[in-house]
Tab-separated table of C-alpha atoms in Angstrom:
chain	number	residue	atom	x	y	z
H	1	MET	CA	50.026	-42.656	27.261
H	2	LYS	CA	49.357	-39.412	25.424
H	3	ASP	CA	49.674	-39.317	21.645
H	4	ASN	CA	51.046	-36.166	20.121
H	5	TYR	CA	49.705	-35.108	16.718
H	6	PRO	CA	50.428	-31.946	14.776
H	7	ALA	CA	47.679	-29.446	15.284
H	8	SER	CA	46.989	-29.383	11.558
H	9	ASP	CA	46.141	-33.102	11.603
H	10	LEU	CA	43.501	-32.833	14.294
H	11	PRO	CA	39.844	-32.598	13.202
H	12	GLN	CA	38.782	-28.977	13.047
H	13	PRO	CA	35.294	-27.774	14.038
H	14	ALA	CA	33.123	-26.683	11.147
H	15	PRO	CA	32.984	-22.900	10.792
H	16	PRO	CA	29.665	-21.418	11.913
H	17	GLN	CA	27.216	-21.063	9.042
H	18	GLN	CA	26.767	-17.473	8.061
H	19	PRO	CA	23.254	-16.270	7.257
H	20	VAL	CA	22.720	-15.707	3.571
H	21	ARG	CA	21.755	-12.151	2.741
H	22	MET	CA	20.505	-11.192	-0.671
H	23	ALA	CA	19.142	-7.923	-1.914
H	24	LEU	CA	15.551	-8.021	-3.083
H	25	PRO	CA	15.060	-7.281	-6.780
H	26	GLN	CA	14.602	-3.656	-7.756
H	27	THR	CA	12.559	-2.256	-10.632
H	28	ALA	CA	11.952	1.342	-11.661
H	29	PRO	CA	8.796	2.663	-9.908
H	30	TYR	CA	7.031	3.882	-13.055
H	31	VAL	CA	3.555	3.395	-11.591
H	32	THR	CA	4.354	5.429	-8.467
H	33	TYR	CA	5.725	8.300	-10.523
H	34	THR	CA	2.765	8.159	-12.916
H	35	ILE	CA	0.214	8.271	-10.081
H	36	ILE	CA	2.004	11.254	-8.536
H	37	GLY	CA	2.115	12.999	-11.910
H	38	VAL	CA	-1.571	12.413	-12.650
H	39	THR	CA	-2.633	13.509	-9.147
H	40	VAL	CA	-0.583	16.707	-9.330
H	41	ALA	CA	-1.996	17.397	-12.813
H	42	VAL	CA	-5.545	17.042	-11.489
H	43	TYR	CA	-4.677	19.392	-8.629
H	44	ILE	CA	-3.469	22.001	-11.150
H	45	ILE	CA	-6.723	21.580	-13.094
H	46	GLN	CA	-8.603	22.235	-9.848
H	47	TRP	CA	-6.796	25.557	-9.459
H	48	ILE	CA	-7.322	26.524	-13.100
H	49	SER	CA	-11.034	25.723	-13.073
H	50	ARG	CA	-11.570	27.657	-9.849
H	51	ALA	CA	-9.661	30.646	-11.255
H	52	PHE	CA	-11.525	30.828	-14.572
H	53	ILE	CA	-15.043	29.519	-13.886
H	54	GLN	CA	-15.194	29.650	-10.061
H	55	ILE	CA	-16.076	25.950	-9.960
H	56	ASP	CA	-13.752	23.113	-8.966
H	57	LEU	CA	-14.663	20.739	-11.780
H	58	PRO	CA	-12.609	17.730	-10.572
H	59	ILE	CA	-14.274	17.887	-7.151
H	60	GLU	CA	-17.689	18.318	-8.774
H	61	PHE	CA	-17.236	15.132	-10.804
H	62	PHE	CA	-14.907	13.010	-8.632
H	63	ALA	CA	-15.580	13.633	-4.910
H	64	LYS	CA	-17.280	11.073	-2.722
H	65	GLU	CA	-20.893	12.219	-2.395
H	66	ASN	CA	-23.164	9.600	-0.859
H	67	ASP	CA	-26.379	10.769	-2.527
H	68	LEU	CA	-24.750	10.821	-5.949
H	69	ILE	CA	-23.298	7.338	-5.415
H	70	ARG	CA	-26.771	6.063	-4.540
H	71	ALA	CA	-28.012	7.778	-7.714
H	72	GLY	CA	-25.686	5.571	-9.743
H	73	GLN	CA	-22.409	7.518	-9.954
H	74	LEU	CA	-20.381	4.529	-8.799
H	75	TRP	CA	-17.069	5.941	-10.039
H	76	ARG	CA	-17.143	8.158	-6.945
H	77	LEU	CA	-16.116	5.108	-4.919
H	78	LEU	CA	-12.741	5.343	-6.647
H	79	THR	CA	-12.079	8.810	-8.069
H	80	PRO	CA	-11.863	10.770	-4.775
H	81	ALA	CA	-8.236	9.576	-4.639
H	82	LEU	CA	-7.500	11.914	-7.560
H	83	VAL	CA	-8.655	15.177	-5.951
H	84	HIS	CA	-7.515	17.193	-2.926
H	85	SER	CA	-8.484	20.311	-1.055
H	86	PRO	CA	-7.612	23.349	-3.187
H	87	HIS	CA	-7.269	25.390	0.018
H	88	SER	CA	-4.439	23.254	1.416
H	89	LEU	CA	-1.299	22.501	-0.541
H	90	ALA	CA	-0.261	20.367	2.432
H	91	HIS	CA	-3.140	17.968	1.705
H	92	VAL	CA	-1.879	16.879	-1.702
H	93	GLY	CA	1.753	17.405	-0.680
H	94	PHE	CA	1.603	15.085	2.320
H	95	ASN	CA	-0.247	12.349	0.428
H	96	MET	CA	2.173	12.436	-2.498
H	97	TYR	CA	5.153	12.448	-0.142
H	98	ALA	CA	3.756	9.385	1.658
H	99	LEU	CA	3.078	7.683	-1.672
H	100	PHE	CA	6.641	8.367	-2.788
H	101	SER	CA	8.139	7.241	0.539
H	102	PHE	CA	6.358	3.882	0.614
H	103	GLY	CA	5.513	3.338	-3.037
H	104	VAL	CA	8.986	3.461	-4.595
H	105	ALA	CA	10.276	0.467	-2.605
H	106	LEU	CA	7.013	-1.452	-2.519
H	107	GLU	CA	6.479	-1.222	-6.274
H	108	SER	CA	9.972	-2.592	-6.848
H	109	TYR	CA	9.050	-5.656	-4.756
H	110	PHE	CA	5.483	-6.112	-6.002
H	111	GLY	CA	5.976	-5.292	-9.677
H	112	HIS	CA	4.052	-2.704	-11.649
H	113	GLY	CA	0.756	-4.540	-12.150
H	114	ARG	CA	0.406	-5.835	-8.616
H	115	PHE	CA	1.291	-2.441	-7.155
H	116	LEU	CA	-1.243	-0.605	-9.340
H	117	THR	CA	-3.897	-3.138	-8.291
H	118	LEU	CA	-3.018	-2.485	-4.651
H	119	TYR	CA	-3.347	1.289	-5.063
H	120	VAL	CA	-6.713	1.069	-6.835
H	121	LEU	CA	-8.087	-1.405	-4.292
H	122	GLY	CA	-6.965	0.798	-1.390
H	123	ALA	CA	-8.794	3.765	-2.899
H	124	PHE	CA	-11.903	1.656	-3.494
H	125	THR	CA	-12.087	-0.007	-0.078
H	126	GLY	CA	-11.389	3.277	1.702
H	127	ASN	CA	-14.182	5.081	-0.100
H	128	VAL	CA	-16.594	2.193	0.455
H	129	MET	CA	-16.009	2.417	4.213
H	130	SER	CA	-16.418	6.190	4.093
H	131	PHE	CA	-19.633	5.757	2.101
H	132	LEU	CA	-20.992	3.342	4.705
H	133	PHE	CA	-20.073	5.203	7.871
H	134	SER	CA	-19.684	8.891	6.973
H	135	SER	CA	-22.263	11.107	5.318
H	136	ALA	CA	-19.766	13.921	4.703
H	137	PRO	CA	-18.225	14.475	1.272
H	138	SER	CA	-14.697	13.107	1.035
H	139	ILE	CA	-11.626	13.596	-1.159
H	140	GLY	CA	-7.955	12.668	-1.082
H	141	ALA	CA	-5.504	9.887	-1.882
H	142	SER	CA	-5.017	8.912	1.761
H	143	THR	CA	-7.365	5.932	1.280
H	144	ALA	CA	-4.972	4.441	-1.275
H	145	VAL	CA	-1.895	5.505	0.718
H	146	PHE	CA	-3.205	3.641	3.771
H	147	GLY	CA	-3.641	0.599	1.543
H	148	ILE	CA	0.044	0.837	0.645
H	149	ILE	CA	1.068	1.222	4.303
H	150	GLY	CA	-0.975	-1.847	5.242
H	151	ALA	CA	0.621	-3.745	2.358
H	152	GLU	CA	4.081	-2.802	3.630
H	153	ALA	CA	3.270	-4.330	7.034
H	154	ILE	CA	2.040	-7.629	5.577
H	155	PHE	CA	4.957	-7.805	3.134
H	156	LEU	CA	7.428	-7.427	6.013
H	157	ILE	CA	5.676	-10.058	8.131
H	158	LEU	CA	5.474	-12.654	5.352
H	159	ASN	CA	9.135	-12.133	4.387
H	160	ARG	CA	10.518	-11.654	7.894
H	161	LYS	CA	13.019	-14.548	7.644
H	162	LEU	CA	14.667	-13.051	4.586
H	163	LEU	CA	14.602	-9.583	6.175
H	164	ALA	CA	15.811	-10.793	9.568
H	165	GLY	CA	18.251	-7.954	10.251
H	166	HIS	CA	15.808	-5.317	9.015
H	167	PHE	CA	12.427	-6.658	10.090
H	168	ARG	CA	11.962	-5.382	13.651
H	169	ARG	CA	12.934	-1.799	12.935
H	170	ALA	CA	10.921	-1.687	9.714
H	171	ILE	CA	7.715	-3.188	11.137
H	172	GLY	CA	8.030	-0.936	14.179
H	173	ASN	CA	8.170	2.134	11.946
H	174	VAL	CA	5.144	1.010	9.939
H	175	LEU	CA	3.038	0.282	13.033
H	176	PHE	CA	4.026	3.638	14.531
H	177	ILE	CA	2.943	5.494	11.366
H	178	ILE	CA	-0.376	3.634	11.301
H	179	ALA	CA	-1.059	4.385	14.968
H	180	ILE	CA	-0.169	8.083	14.680
H	181	ASN	CA	-2.345	8.600	11.621
H	182	LEU	CA	-5.366	6.639	12.859
H	183	PHE	CA	-5.473	7.771	16.460
H	184	LEU	CA	-3.869	11.224	16.413
H	185	VAL	CA	-4.280	12.689	12.931
H	186	GLY	CA	-7.539	10.780	12.454
H	187	SER	CA	-9.087	12.465	15.474
H	188	LEU	CA	-8.701	15.942	13.957
H	189	PRO	CA	-11.812	17.669	12.570
H	190	GLY	CA	-12.344	17.245	8.838
H	191	ILE	CA	-10.326	14.012	8.607
H	192	ASP	CA	-12.154	11.053	7.069
H	193	ASN	CA	-10.803	8.330	9.337
H	194	TRP	CA	-13.270	5.758	7.993
H	195	GLY	CA	-11.583	6.172	4.631
H	196	HIS	CA	-8.211	5.511	6.258
H	197	ILE	CA	-9.497	2.399	8.014
H	198	GLY	CA	-11.069	1.060	4.834
H	199	GLY	CA	-7.942	1.660	2.761
H	200	LEU	CA	-5.817	-0.023	5.418
H	201	ALA	CA	-8.161	-3.027	5.538
H	202	GLY	CA	-8.118	-3.388	1.755
H	203	GLY	CA	-4.314	-3.223	1.608
H	204	LEU	CA	-3.935	-5.771	4.408
H	205	MET	CA	-6.414	-8.180	2.836
H	206	PHE	CA	-5.078	-7.999	-0.707
H	207	THR	CA	-1.448	-8.296	0.354
H	208	TRP	CA	-2.109	-11.336	2.539
H	209	PHE	CA	-3.082	-13.163	-0.661
H	210	ALA	CA	-0.875	-11.352	-3.167
H	211	SER	CA	2.365	-10.293	-1.453
H	212	PRO	CA	5.580	-11.633	-2.988
H	213	LEU	CA	6.982	-14.541	-0.983
H	214	TRP	CA	10.699	-14.445	-1.597
H	215	GLU	CA	12.819	-17.576	-1.014
H	216	ILE	CA	16.467	-18.304	-1.702
H	217	GLU	CA	17.097	-21.225	-4.029
H	218	GLY	CA	20.242	-22.925	-5.272
H	219	ILE	CA	23.625	-23.543	-3.706
H	220	GLN	CA	26.437	-21.098	-3.190
H	221	PRO	CA	27.659	-19.306	-5.186
H	222	MET	CA	24.689	-19.878	-7.538
H	223	LEU	CA	21.931	-18.481	-5.326
H	224	ARG	CA	18.857	-16.664	-6.560
H	225	LEU	CA	15.700	-15.177	-5.125
H	226	VAL	CA	12.436	-16.691	-6.301
H	227	ASP	CA	8.934	-15.319	-5.720
H	228	LYS	CA	6.811	-18.291	-4.686
H	229	ARG	CA	3.545	-16.368	-5.047
H	230	SER	CA	1.635	-17.356	-8.157
H	231	SER	CA	-0.288	-14.897	-10.309
H	232	ARG	CA	-3.426	-16.933	-9.604
H	233	GLU	CA	-3.124	-16.157	-5.886
H	234	ALA	CA	-2.774	-12.439	-6.620
H	235	ILE	CA	-5.891	-12.547	-8.821
H	236	THR	CA	-7.751	-14.426	-6.086
H	237	GLY	CA	-6.764	-11.763	-3.561
H	238	ALA	CA	-7.961	-8.923	-5.776
H	239	ALA	CA	-11.232	-10.725	-6.526
H	240	THR	CA	-11.815	-11.414	-2.821
H	241	VAL	CA	-11.367	-7.764	-1.882
H	242	LEU	CA	-13.630	-6.611	-4.728
H	243	LEU	CA	-16.374	-9.085	-3.829
H	244	ILE	CA	-16.376	-8.264	-0.108
H	245	PHE	CA	-16.270	-4.490	-0.448
H	246	GLY	CA	-18.479	-4.514	-3.528
H	247	ALA	CA	-21.106	-6.361	-1.495
H	248	LEU	CA	-20.719	-3.823	1.319
H	249	ALA	CA	-21.171	-0.959	-1.148
H	250	PHE	CA	-24.307	-2.598	-2.555
H	251	TRP	CA	-25.697	-3.040	0.949
H	252	GLY	CA	-24.999	0.623	1.653
H	253	MET	CA	-26.957	1.663	-1.441
H	254	VAL	CA	-30.055	-0.428	-0.737
H	255	ARG	CA	-30.326	-0.164	3.030
């Protein structure tokens, strides 16, 4: 015998659970804008000094010169990121465009202090690798920019669950940019590819320890994003990168 019940009285299947999507927090990229402003200002000083005294003073004091580094001018493992070729506006233009393209979003995720640390470490690790494996003088912010690109890749990988609908396209774009710049642009004469590799390695290493790890906490509708990465882990990451590449720089000076 078949019982007849109103359709409304029958148990209804639970609606499929919809994935929770939340926008990552955004902060104004003051550090990115400041770095661009300082770098452009230094580039203008390069032009002025060449015009009035026929000497590019920023390059004289800031470029990576292996002999001068061995003589004790250790700041040259960092300051080449501030100077660019005065004969090519595209050199500084491309680097600042890349910094703007990647830095604005990444700084908003990392925060000002962590992003500035990333940029400085990328410049340092890139110039250490150039010091070790290239005897040619070197200038340019591409060491630090490669650190930022490497950081973007690790950030996407570590937060791929939260970025599920965006992850594959974004990581594909980052890997494509890395490959093009290392294997195509890096093969051109006058390009310091060791600096690129070192900056990339420093950004990857630091971000593995220091990248924000966003998780959703709470119950609907009271959901919030929480960064599970502690400041101690970020400090550990920075210290690890400094110790490893500092030791490599020391070995390069005494070998």
